[in-house]
Short mmCIF file of C-alpha atoms in Angstrom, two decimals:
data_model
loop_
_atom_site.label_atom_id
_atom_site.label_comp_id
_atom_site.label_asym_id
_atom_site.label_seq_id
_atom_site.Cartn_x
_atom_site.Cartn_y
_atom_site.Cartn_z
CA MET A 16 106.65 66.03 129.40
CA PRO A 17 108.74 68.57 131.84
CA GLN A 18 109.97 66.89 134.91
CA ARG A 19 109.34 68.41 138.32
CA LEU A 20 112.71 68.85 140.41
CA PRO A 21 112.30 68.08 144.30
CA ALA A 22 113.77 70.92 146.12
CA VAL A 23 116.61 70.54 148.59
CA PRO A 24 116.07 72.96 151.41
CA LEU A 25 118.97 74.41 152.90
CA LEU A 26 117.99 76.86 155.56
CA THR A 27 114.33 75.35 156.63
CA ALA A 28 112.44 72.57 156.33
CA LEU A 29 110.02 73.73 153.88
CA THR A 30 110.34 71.54 150.36
CA VAL A 31 109.18 73.49 147.01
CA LEU A 32 108.84 71.39 143.94
CA LEU A 33 111.52 72.75 141.37
CA ALA A 34 111.68 71.99 137.72
CA ALA A 35 114.45 72.34 134.81
CA CYS A 36 113.35 71.52 131.43
CA THR A 37 111.35 69.34 129.32
CA PRO A 38 113.02 66.22 128.33
CA PRO A 39 112.79 65.52 124.37
CA ALA A 40 110.32 62.50 123.63
CA ALA A 41 112.03 59.15 122.73
CA THR A 42 109.58 59.26 119.47
CA PRO A 43 108.17 62.45 117.93
CA PRO A 44 105.93 62.81 120.34
CA PRO A 45 116.07 94.03 135.55
CA ALA A 46 117.31 98.97 136.48
CA SER A 47 113.88 99.57 136.27
CA PRO A 48 112.07 99.37 140.01
CA LEU A 49 109.19 96.92 140.42
CA SER A 50 105.64 98.62 140.95
CA THR A 51 103.59 97.24 144.05
CA GLN A 52 102.57 93.57 143.25
CA ALA A 53 98.75 93.11 144.13
CA VAL A 54 98.37 89.61 145.84
CA GLU A 55 95.88 87.33 147.04
CA ALA A 56 94.66 87.93 150.71
CA ASP A 57 95.98 84.93 151.88
CA VAL A 58 99.80 85.88 151.01
CA LEU A 59 99.50 89.30 152.30
CA ASN A 60 101.01 88.10 155.49
CA PRO A 61 104.71 87.81 155.08
CA ALA A 62 104.66 84.82 157.47
CA THR A 63 103.42 83.00 155.10
CA TRP A 64 105.49 83.73 152.01
CA PRO A 65 107.09 80.78 150.50
CA SER A 66 110.81 80.81 151.58
CA LEU A 67 113.37 81.99 148.73
CA GLU A 68 116.40 81.00 150.56
CA GLU A 69 118.98 78.70 148.77
CA GLY A 70 117.30 75.72 146.79
CA GLU A 71 113.55 76.53 148.29
CA ALA A 72 112.43 78.92 145.46
CA PRO A 73 109.63 78.18 143.20
CA THR A 74 111.36 77.76 139.92
CA PRO A 75 110.61 77.86 136.15
CA ASP A 76 109.55 74.72 134.23
CA ILE A 77 109.97 75.74 130.49
CA GLY A 78 111.94 73.07 128.73
CA ILE A 79 113.38 72.91 125.34
CA ASP A 80 111.82 71.96 122.30
CA PRO A 81 112.16 68.26 121.59
CA GLY A 82 112.13 68.74 118.01
CA VAL A 83 115.25 69.80 117.76
CA PHE A 84 116.59 66.14 118.59
CA GLN A 85 113.83 64.93 116.24
CA GLY A 86 114.98 66.75 112.91
CA ARG A 87 111.43 68.91 113.20
CA PRO A 88 112.07 72.70 112.33
CA GLY A 89 110.14 75.55 114.31
CA THR A 90 107.22 77.64 113.13
CA ASP A 91 107.79 81.17 112.49
CA THR A 92 105.13 82.67 114.94
CA THR A 93 107.52 84.42 117.49
CA GLU A 94 107.82 87.60 116.05
CA SER A 95 104.60 89.82 116.84
CA ALA A 96 103.84 92.52 114.01
CA ALA A 97 105.18 94.97 116.18
CA LEU A 98 108.78 93.32 116.34
CA THR A 99 108.35 92.68 112.42
CA ALA A 100 107.85 96.38 111.61
CA GLN A 101 110.71 97.21 113.90
CA ALA A 102 113.17 94.81 112.22
CA SER A 103 115.38 96.17 109.19
CA ALA A 104 115.22 95.26 105.97
CA THR A 105 117.96 92.80 106.17
CA ASP A 106 116.25 91.10 109.17
CA GLY A 107 113.46 89.50 107.04
CA ASP A 108 113.33 85.78 106.38
CA ASP A 109 116.43 83.70 107.42
CA PRO A 110 116.88 80.50 106.09
CA PHE A 111 119.22 79.35 108.44
CA LEU A 112 116.47 80.08 111.78
CA THR A 113 112.78 79.03 112.04
CA TYR A 114 111.06 79.88 115.22
CA LEU A 115 109.57 77.83 117.52
CA THR A 116 105.79 78.13 118.20
CA CYS A 117 105.87 79.37 121.96
CA ARG A 118 103.45 77.58 124.12
CA ASN A 119 102.23 79.27 127.08
CA GLU A 120 104.04 77.74 130.42
CA PRO A 121 101.95 77.44 133.59
CA SER A 122 105.07 78.77 135.42
CA GLY A 123 105.02 81.77 134.06
CA PRO A 124 105.81 83.91 131.04
CA TYR A 125 109.37 83.75 129.36
CA LEU A 126 111.95 84.75 126.63
CA ARG A 127 113.80 81.49 125.53
CA LEU A 128 116.76 81.30 123.14
CA GLN A 129 117.64 77.46 122.27
CA THR A 130 120.73 76.41 120.43
CA ASP A 131 120.49 73.83 117.45
CA PRO A 132 123.53 71.05 118.30
CA GLY A 133 123.09 70.51 114.23
CA ARG A 134 124.31 74.06 113.80
CA THR A 135 126.81 74.54 116.86
CA GLY A 136 128.39 71.23 116.63
CA PRO A 137 129.44 69.35 119.70
CA VAL A 138 129.79 71.98 122.49
CA ASN A 139 130.32 71.82 126.43
CA PHE A 140 129.35 75.25 127.54
CA VAL A 141 127.14 78.17 127.46
CA GLN A 142 127.92 81.69 128.58
CA GLY A 143 127.09 85.56 128.69
CA THR A 144 127.11 88.84 130.69
CA ALA A 145 123.72 89.41 132.54
CA THR A 146 122.15 92.56 133.59
CA LEU A 147 120.61 92.13 136.70
CA PRO A 148 118.10 94.96 137.49
CA ALA A 149 117.52 96.44 141.32
CA VAL A 150 114.23 94.36 141.73
CA GLN A 151 112.78 92.18 144.10
CA ALA A 152 110.66 89.15 144.26
CA THR A 153 106.79 88.87 145.84
CA PRO A 154 104.80 85.94 147.08
CA THR A 155 103.39 85.27 143.61
CA ALA A 156 106.26 86.66 140.98
CA PHE A 157 109.77 85.46 141.18
CA PRO A 158 112.51 86.56 138.43
CA TYR A 159 114.87 84.75 136.96
CA VAL A 160 117.69 85.01 134.66
CA TYR A 161 119.38 81.80 133.95
CA LEU A 162 121.14 79.40 131.40
CA GLY A 163 120.33 75.94 130.93
CA GLY A 164 119.77 73.00 128.44
CA GLN A 165 119.04 69.31 127.71
CA PRO A 166 121.19 66.35 126.60
CA GLN A 167 119.67 64.02 124.24
CA ALA A 168 120.13 61.23 126.54
CA GLY A 169 120.03 62.88 129.99
CA VAL A 170 118.32 64.75 132.57
CA ALA A 171 117.31 68.51 131.99
CA ALA A 172 118.86 71.68 134.10
CA ASP A 173 118.81 75.22 134.64
CA ALA A 174 121.55 77.25 136.35
CA GLY A 175 121.62 81.11 136.80
CA VAL A 176 120.26 83.35 139.35
CA TYR A 177 117.14 84.16 140.79
CA VAL A 178 115.98 87.45 143.16
CA ASN A 179 114.71 87.14 146.92
CA TYR A 180 112.32 89.42 148.59
CA ASP A 181 115.34 91.77 149.72
CA GLY A 182 116.64 92.26 146.02
CA SER A 183 119.79 90.24 146.47
CA TRP A 184 120.23 87.59 143.68
CA ILE A 185 120.73 84.02 144.73
CA PRO A 186 122.81 81.50 142.60
CA PHE A 187 121.61 78.06 141.83
CA ILE A 188 122.01 74.62 139.67
CA ALA A 189 118.57 73.06 139.50
CA VAL A 190 118.78 69.45 137.90
CA ALA A 191 115.53 67.14 137.17
CA GLY A 192 114.81 64.34 138.65
CA PRO A 193 116.82 63.39 141.94
CA GLY A 194 119.39 65.65 141.50
CA GLY A 195 117.57 68.36 142.95
CA THR A 196 119.15 71.94 143.43
CA ARG A 197 122.44 73.03 144.67
CA ASN A 198 123.77 76.72 145.49
CA LEU A 199 127.03 77.93 146.36
CA PRO A 200 128.89 76.09 148.87
CA ARG A 201 128.80 77.91 152.32
CA ASP A 202 131.95 79.76 153.84
CA THR A 203 132.57 77.86 157.23
CA THR A 204 136.62 78.94 157.15
CA SER A 205 137.08 82.46 156.47
CA VAL A 206 136.01 83.15 160.13
CA PRO A 207 136.13 80.47 162.91
CA GLY A 208 132.90 79.67 164.53
CA LYS A 209 130.66 81.61 161.59
CA THR A 210 129.05 80.41 158.64
CA PHE A 211 128.50 82.75 155.60
CA VAL A 212 126.54 82.49 152.20
CA TYR A 213 127.39 84.78 149.30
CA ARG A 214 124.70 86.50 147.07
CA LEU A 215 124.49 89.63 144.51
CA ASP A 216 123.66 92.80 144.45
CA GLY A 217 121.42 93.86 141.48
CA ALA A 218 122.04 96.99 139.44
CA GLN A 219 125.11 95.23 137.96
CA ASP A 220 126.23 92.84 135.01
CA VAL A 221 127.52 89.71 136.06
CA GLN A 222 129.27 87.04 133.92
CA LEU A 223 127.71 83.60 134.21
CA ARG A 224 129.00 80.31 132.67
CA LEU A 225 127.58 76.93 132.71
CA SER A 226 130.02 74.29 131.78
CA VAL A 227 130.60 70.52 131.63
CA ARG A 228 134.06 69.80 132.37
CA ASP A 229 133.62 66.29 133.65
CA ASP A 230 131.07 63.91 132.00
CA HIS A 231 127.48 64.30 134.56
CA GLU A 232 128.68 67.13 136.08
CA LEU A 233 127.61 71.06 135.57
CA ARG A 234 129.40 73.82 136.78
CA LEU A 235 128.20 77.34 137.05
CA ASP A 236 130.82 80.13 137.25
CA ILE A 237 129.87 83.69 138.44
CA THR A 238 131.96 86.39 138.10
CA ALA A 239 130.83 89.64 139.65
CA GLY A 240 131.61 93.12 140.46
CA ASN A 241 129.52 93.19 143.76
CA TRP A 242 129.19 90.13 146.03
CA VAL A 243 127.37 90.73 149.40
CA GLN A 244 128.10 88.25 152.25
CA TYR A 245 125.56 87.13 154.69
CA GLU A 246 126.13 85.40 157.83
CA LEU A 247 123.95 82.52 158.81
CA LYS A 248 122.78 81.85 162.41
CA GLY A 249 120.53 78.89 162.76
CA THR A 250 117.79 79.40 159.93
CA ALA A 251 118.05 83.35 160.02
CA LEU A 252 120.64 85.17 157.52
CA THR A 253 121.91 88.94 158.24
CA ARG A 254 123.42 90.75 155.70
CA VAL A 255 126.89 91.68 156.46
CA GLY A 256 128.01 93.91 153.87
CA SER A 257 129.53 94.02 150.29
CA VAL A 258 132.94 92.20 149.76
CA GLY A 259 133.81 93.25 146.25
CA PRO A 260 134.52 91.56 143.27
CA GLY A 261 135.46 87.96 142.71
CA THR A 262 134.07 84.61 140.78
CA ARG A 263 132.35 81.87 142.64
CA THR A 264 131.51 78.62 141.60
CA VAL A 265 128.01 76.00 142.02
CA VAL A 266 129.20 72.50 140.89
CA HIS A 267 126.31 69.90 140.69
CA PRO A 268 127.74 66.29 140.39
CA LEU A 269 124.33 64.43 139.52
CA ALA A 270 123.87 65.38 135.98
CA THR A 271 123.29 62.20 134.39
CA GLY A 272 123.82 62.49 130.63
CA TRP A 273 125.74 65.74 130.12
CA LYS A 274 129.01 64.94 128.47
CA ALA A 275 132.59 66.83 128.46
CA SER A 276 132.64 65.65 124.83
CA GLY A 277 129.68 68.15 124.09
CA GLU A 278 127.99 66.03 121.64
CA HIS A 279 123.79 66.07 121.14
CA GLN A 280 123.73 68.93 124.09
CA VAL A 281 121.12 71.74 123.83
CA TYR A 282 121.72 74.92 125.86
CA LYS A 283 118.88 77.39 126.45
CA VAL A 284 119.33 81.00 127.74
CA MET A 285 116.53 82.49 129.68
CA THR A 286 114.68 85.37 131.32
CA THR A 287 111.48 84.34 132.99
CA ILE A 288 109.11 85.19 136.00
CA ALA A 289 107.90 82.10 137.82
CA PHE A 290 104.84 81.80 139.53
CA PRO A 291 104.25 79.58 142.72
CA GLY A 292 102.62 75.96 141.98
CA LYS A 293 101.33 75.16 138.44
CA GLY A 294 98.53 75.98 136.15
CA ASN A 295 98.42 79.40 137.72
CA PHE A 296 97.80 81.27 134.55
CA ARG A 297 95.60 83.31 136.82
CA TYR A 298 98.98 85.47 137.98
CA LEU A 299 99.25 86.47 134.33
CA THR A 300 97.00 89.26 135.42
CA GLN A 301 98.70 91.13 138.28
CA ASN A 302 100.58 94.26 138.84
CA TYR A 303 103.92 93.70 138.30
CA ASP A 304 106.55 94.62 135.89
CA PHE A 305 110.13 92.67 135.47
CA LEU A 306 112.18 95.37 133.51
CA GLY A 307 116.17 96.06 132.68
CA SER A 308 117.25 92.56 132.76
CA ALA A 309 119.24 91.90 129.17
CA TRP A 310 122.18 89.62 127.83
CA GLN A 311 125.15 90.45 125.72
CA ASP A 312 128.12 88.47 124.61
CA LEU A 313 126.37 85.36 124.41
CA THR A 314 128.51 82.40 123.08
CA THR A 315 128.97 78.53 123.42
CA GLY A 316 131.53 76.62 122.57
CA ARG A 317 134.07 73.80 124.20
CA LEU A 318 136.70 73.93 126.51
CA ALA A 319 140.36 74.18 126.30
CA PRO A 320 141.81 70.71 127.70
CA LEU A 321 143.43 70.70 130.76
CA ASP A 322 147.19 69.65 131.25
CA ALA A 323 148.56 67.36 134.18
CA ALA A 324 148.30 70.52 136.62
CA GLY A 325 144.78 71.24 135.66
CA GLN A 326 145.45 74.11 133.63
CA PRO A 327 144.00 75.25 130.40
CA THR A 328 146.24 74.05 127.53
CA GLY A 329 144.86 76.98 125.45
CA GLU A 330 141.89 79.26 124.77
CA ASP A 331 138.36 78.17 124.88
CA TRP A 332 136.83 77.62 121.24
CA GLN A 333 133.66 79.60 121.41
CA ILE A 334 130.90 81.15 118.64
CA PRO A 335 128.55 83.88 119.26
CA PHE A 336 124.83 83.32 119.27
CA THR A 337 123.51 84.18 116.27
CA LYS A 338 120.62 83.36 114.17
CA ALA A 339 122.39 80.80 112.08
CA ARG A 340 123.07 79.00 115.07
CA LEU A 341 120.10 78.57 116.83
CA TYR A 342 117.19 76.15 116.75
CA SER A 343 114.44 79.16 118.00
CA ALA A 344 114.04 81.99 119.66
CA CYS A 345 110.80 82.20 121.90
CA ALA A 346 108.65 84.69 123.80
CA ALA A 347 105.51 83.90 125.57
CA PRO A 348 102.79 85.03 126.05
CA HIS A 349 103.26 87.32 123.14
CA ASP A 350 101.32 90.45 124.85
CA VAL A 351 103.20 90.16 128.31
CA VAL A 352 107.11 89.21 126.89
CA THR A 353 108.21 91.66 124.47
CA PRO A 354 111.76 90.75 123.38
CA THR A 355 114.41 92.67 121.28
CA LYS A 356 114.55 91.50 117.85
CA THR A 357 116.60 88.50 116.74
CA ALA A 358 119.26 90.57 114.45
CA LEU A 359 120.76 92.01 117.80
CA LEU A 360 122.01 88.62 119.02
CA PRO A 361 124.15 87.92 120.68
CA ARG A 362 122.50 90.41 122.85
CA ALA A 363 118.97 89.80 123.90
CA SER A 364 116.52 91.17 126.05
CA ALA A 365 112.93 91.02 127.33
CA GLN A 366 110.38 93.07 129.07
CA ILE A 367 108.02 91.27 130.95
CA HIS A 368 104.76 93.21 131.86
CA LEU A 369 102.12 91.10 133.63
CA ARG A 370 98.72 91.90 132.57
CA ARG A 371 96.53 95.12 134.55
CA PRO A 372 92.71 94.71 135.01
CA ALA A 373 91.13 97.04 132.73
CA SER A 374 87.34 97.96 131.99
CA THR A 375 85.47 98.58 128.62
CA HIS A 376 82.81 101.26 128.03
CA PHE A 377 80.74 101.44 124.66
CA PRO A 378 79.94 105.08 124.30
CA GLY A 379 76.71 105.43 122.18
CA GLY A 380 75.82 102.15 123.08
CA THR A 381 75.28 98.89 120.82
CA THR A 382 72.07 98.93 119.77
CA PHE A 383 71.26 101.13 116.45
CA GLN A 384 68.16 102.03 114.69
CA LEU A 385 69.00 102.89 110.94
CA SER A 386 66.77 103.74 108.15
CA THR A 387 67.34 104.51 104.25
CA ARG A 388 65.98 103.59 100.95
CA PRO A 389 66.22 100.44 99.35
CA HIS A 390 69.53 99.89 97.36
CA GLN A 391 71.34 102.43 99.79
CA THR A 392 73.79 102.10 102.58
CA GLU A 393 73.62 103.52 105.85
CA ARG A 394 76.83 104.20 107.51
CA ALA A 395 77.69 104.29 111.37
CA ARG A 396 79.78 103.66 114.04
CA VAL A 397 80.35 101.49 117.19
CA SER A 398 82.81 103.34 119.65
CA LEU A 399 84.74 101.33 122.55
CA GLN A 400 86.69 103.19 125.31
CA ASN A 401 89.25 102.02 127.76
CA THR A 402 88.11 102.97 131.31
CA GLY A 403 90.67 101.16 133.29
CA PRO A 404 93.54 102.70 134.97
CA ALA A 405 96.90 103.13 133.05
CA PRO A 406 98.84 101.11 132.44
CA ALA A 407 96.05 98.84 131.53
CA LEU A 408 94.68 97.84 128.09
CA VAL A 409 92.00 96.88 126.18
CA HIS A 410 92.62 94.70 123.07
CA TYR A 411 90.18 94.64 120.86
CA GLN A 412 89.11 92.78 117.36
CA VAL A 413 85.95 93.69 115.46
CA THR A 414 84.76 92.16 111.76
CA PRO A 415 82.00 95.09 111.41
CA LEU A 416 78.98 94.80 109.30
CA GLY A 417 79.17 95.63 105.62
CA ARG A 418 79.52 94.01 101.95
CA ASP A 419 81.33 90.65 102.12
CA HIS A 420 84.20 91.83 99.90
CA THR A 421 84.36 94.56 101.79
CA ILE A 422 84.52 93.64 105.41
CA LYS A 423 88.21 93.85 106.72
CA THR A 424 88.91 92.82 110.50
CA THR A 425 90.24 95.73 112.70
CA THR A 426 92.27 94.96 115.73
CA GLY A 427 94.11 97.19 118.00
CA LEU A 428 94.56 98.22 121.77
CA LEU A 429 93.48 101.15 123.79
CA GLN A 430 95.74 102.78 126.68
CA SER A 431 93.77 104.33 129.44
CA THR A 432 91.14 106.80 128.71
CA GLU A 433 91.77 106.09 124.91
CA GLN A 434 88.60 105.81 122.51
CA THR A 435 88.28 104.35 119.01
CA SER A 436 85.08 103.97 116.81
CA VAL A 437 84.67 101.24 114.15
CA PRO A 438 82.59 102.04 111.17
CA PHE A 439 80.26 99.71 109.66
CA HIS A 440 77.74 99.78 106.82
CA ALA A 441 74.29 98.77 106.66
CA ILE A 442 72.81 97.74 103.01
CA CYS A 443 69.20 97.77 102.27
CA PRO A 444 68.13 95.14 99.47
CA ALA A 445 65.64 96.10 96.91
CA THR A 446 62.33 95.64 98.57
CA PRO A 447 61.50 97.90 101.38
CA GLY A 448 61.10 96.18 105.18
CA THR A 449 62.77 96.02 108.46
CA THR A 450 65.70 93.15 109.22
CA THR A 451 68.20 93.14 112.32
CA HIS A 452 71.84 92.19 111.58
CA THR A 453 74.37 91.86 114.38
CA PHE A 454 77.88 91.44 114.55
CA ASP A 455 80.47 91.28 117.70
CA VAL A 456 82.92 93.58 119.14
CA LEU A 457 85.44 91.04 120.69
CA TYR A 458 87.61 92.74 123.69
CA ALA A 459 90.27 91.63 126.18
CA GLN A 460 90.75 93.40 129.20
CA GLY A 461 93.69 92.10 130.92
CA GLU A 462 91.91 88.63 131.91
CA THR A 463 93.48 85.32 131.11
CA VAL A 464 91.97 81.84 129.83
CA GLN A 465 92.13 79.43 132.39
CA GLY A 466 92.47 75.76 132.11
CA SER A 467 90.81 72.74 134.11
CA ASN A 468 94.41 70.86 135.43
CA ALA A 469 97.42 72.42 136.97
CA THR A 470 100.39 70.14 135.38
CA SER A 471 103.32 71.74 133.24
CA THR A 472 101.52 70.83 130.11
CA THR A 473 99.02 73.24 128.65
CA PRO A 474 95.64 72.18 130.06
CA GLU A 475 93.16 70.18 127.79
CA THR A 476 89.97 71.86 129.09
CA ILE A 477 89.66 75.20 129.10
CA THR A 478 87.49 76.56 132.07
CA THR A 479 87.04 80.29 130.80
CA PRO A 480 86.15 80.11 127.12
CA SER A 481 87.40 83.01 125.28
CA ALA A 482 85.20 84.47 122.65
CA LEU A 483 88.46 84.49 120.23
CA PRO A 484 88.41 81.14 118.43
CA GLY A 485 91.71 79.35 118.95
CA ALA A 486 92.28 80.48 122.24
CA HIS A 487 94.68 78.21 124.54
CA PRO A 488 95.35 78.72 128.48
CA GLY A 489 97.41 81.60 129.27
CA ASP A 490 96.13 83.80 126.54
CA LEU A 491 93.97 86.87 126.85
CA LEU A 492 90.82 86.04 127.66
CA TYR A 493 88.40 87.77 125.03
CA HIS A 494 84.68 88.86 125.54
CA ALA A 495 82.15 89.27 122.74
CA GLN A 496 79.77 92.38 122.87
CA PRO A 497 76.94 91.75 120.42
CA VAL A 498 76.37 94.95 118.49
CA THR A 499 72.27 94.77 117.05
CA VAL A 500 71.52 97.06 113.92
CA THR A 501 67.75 97.32 113.17
CA LEU A 502 67.66 98.59 109.61
CA THR A 503 64.50 99.89 108.11
CA CYS A 504 64.39 100.06 104.37
CA THR A 505 61.67 102.91 103.26
CA ASP A 506 59.81 103.41 99.98
CA PRO A 507 61.51 106.20 97.94
#
């Protein structure tokens, strides 16, 4: 079960629960701008927005797959048909990597790459270059780009950056349990009598490294070309301006179980949108995009030992993130998160488009009166159209009327104003008469399957059932439109 992290407020008294990863069971158990966010009435007033100051933002709660410590492989359901179609002929079955079955996480949509210690060997750091888009958070959507992981015996952790309402990116390390969240240390020495904090502007690439130099201590090093200084007066922050390039470090000394030896430690690379609270799958239907974030030069490895003066004795040993060294590559929900194919590793990216409400119309209706002679077949079509505004989509699935051995399920999606028609066959028997037949058109128009509880595990009881069998909370909600066909078979 995932552990929630208690927040450590630094600027106000607000307390927000924070979380990192799912610890394993003991036994098998962005450069594109954001569009305007549609929010609920109770958060339209900025005075009611959750504070995103250091240590107070709602965080993702997306753990590792514990099967990595239990000898269980993943299952290859990660890549959608569209991604498979993009893959090159050499990017097919890979004996060194299977894909984790992605679970919809109540804290928000995500891309996750997860290492396999059996394939990397002992490693004590993970690093990469992250592209931070020029985006902004809203009261119901909080973009994150971060690293993290889990030791087999110890606490989970996340470390990286999240974006504020003003577009600045705030560094953090969050550790499960009582460890809470740490941020960059405050600067109280550069100007006597003043206190400063430092953040990152968007529209730049930054280098992130999460490492374990000493047991039970995590270190996040951030190297950027454009740090921004803010002056802290009481609880108010005022932007001073850019202070140029540099490397700054966050240290968390309460990371129980993390070892400098690197043994039995799993690392992850994440791109997510976090939602406030837990179980808020309804936020998957919002007017919000997180685009332009990306990772490159992803590596893991071991730090070079230090000499008596605290200087490295050589080069760090490192290996790139490749398919052969990962336990899983995961993106969920599939219709919300579009990742690059794994053949591009050690580069990775994800576009996150939250669902827009659409509407569906059935031109020509869904009731048909047909007639023909015995042993003959009458053909017709049922049409459906997306009448919602762009970029809302309508997904559909139809198993039409026809001979059993010729019936094929048709699936697809419709852009705004787009229309399609699905053929069906009504077949007269040998004797005259009138019979009624039905089949369903399943369609989803941006709504989300909801669950009954707000925990970090998938809700067991679905409160908004989907017409598509096997739907889980967070999946698209499908409706069923019956198509009724009255067939009259007349004498020759």
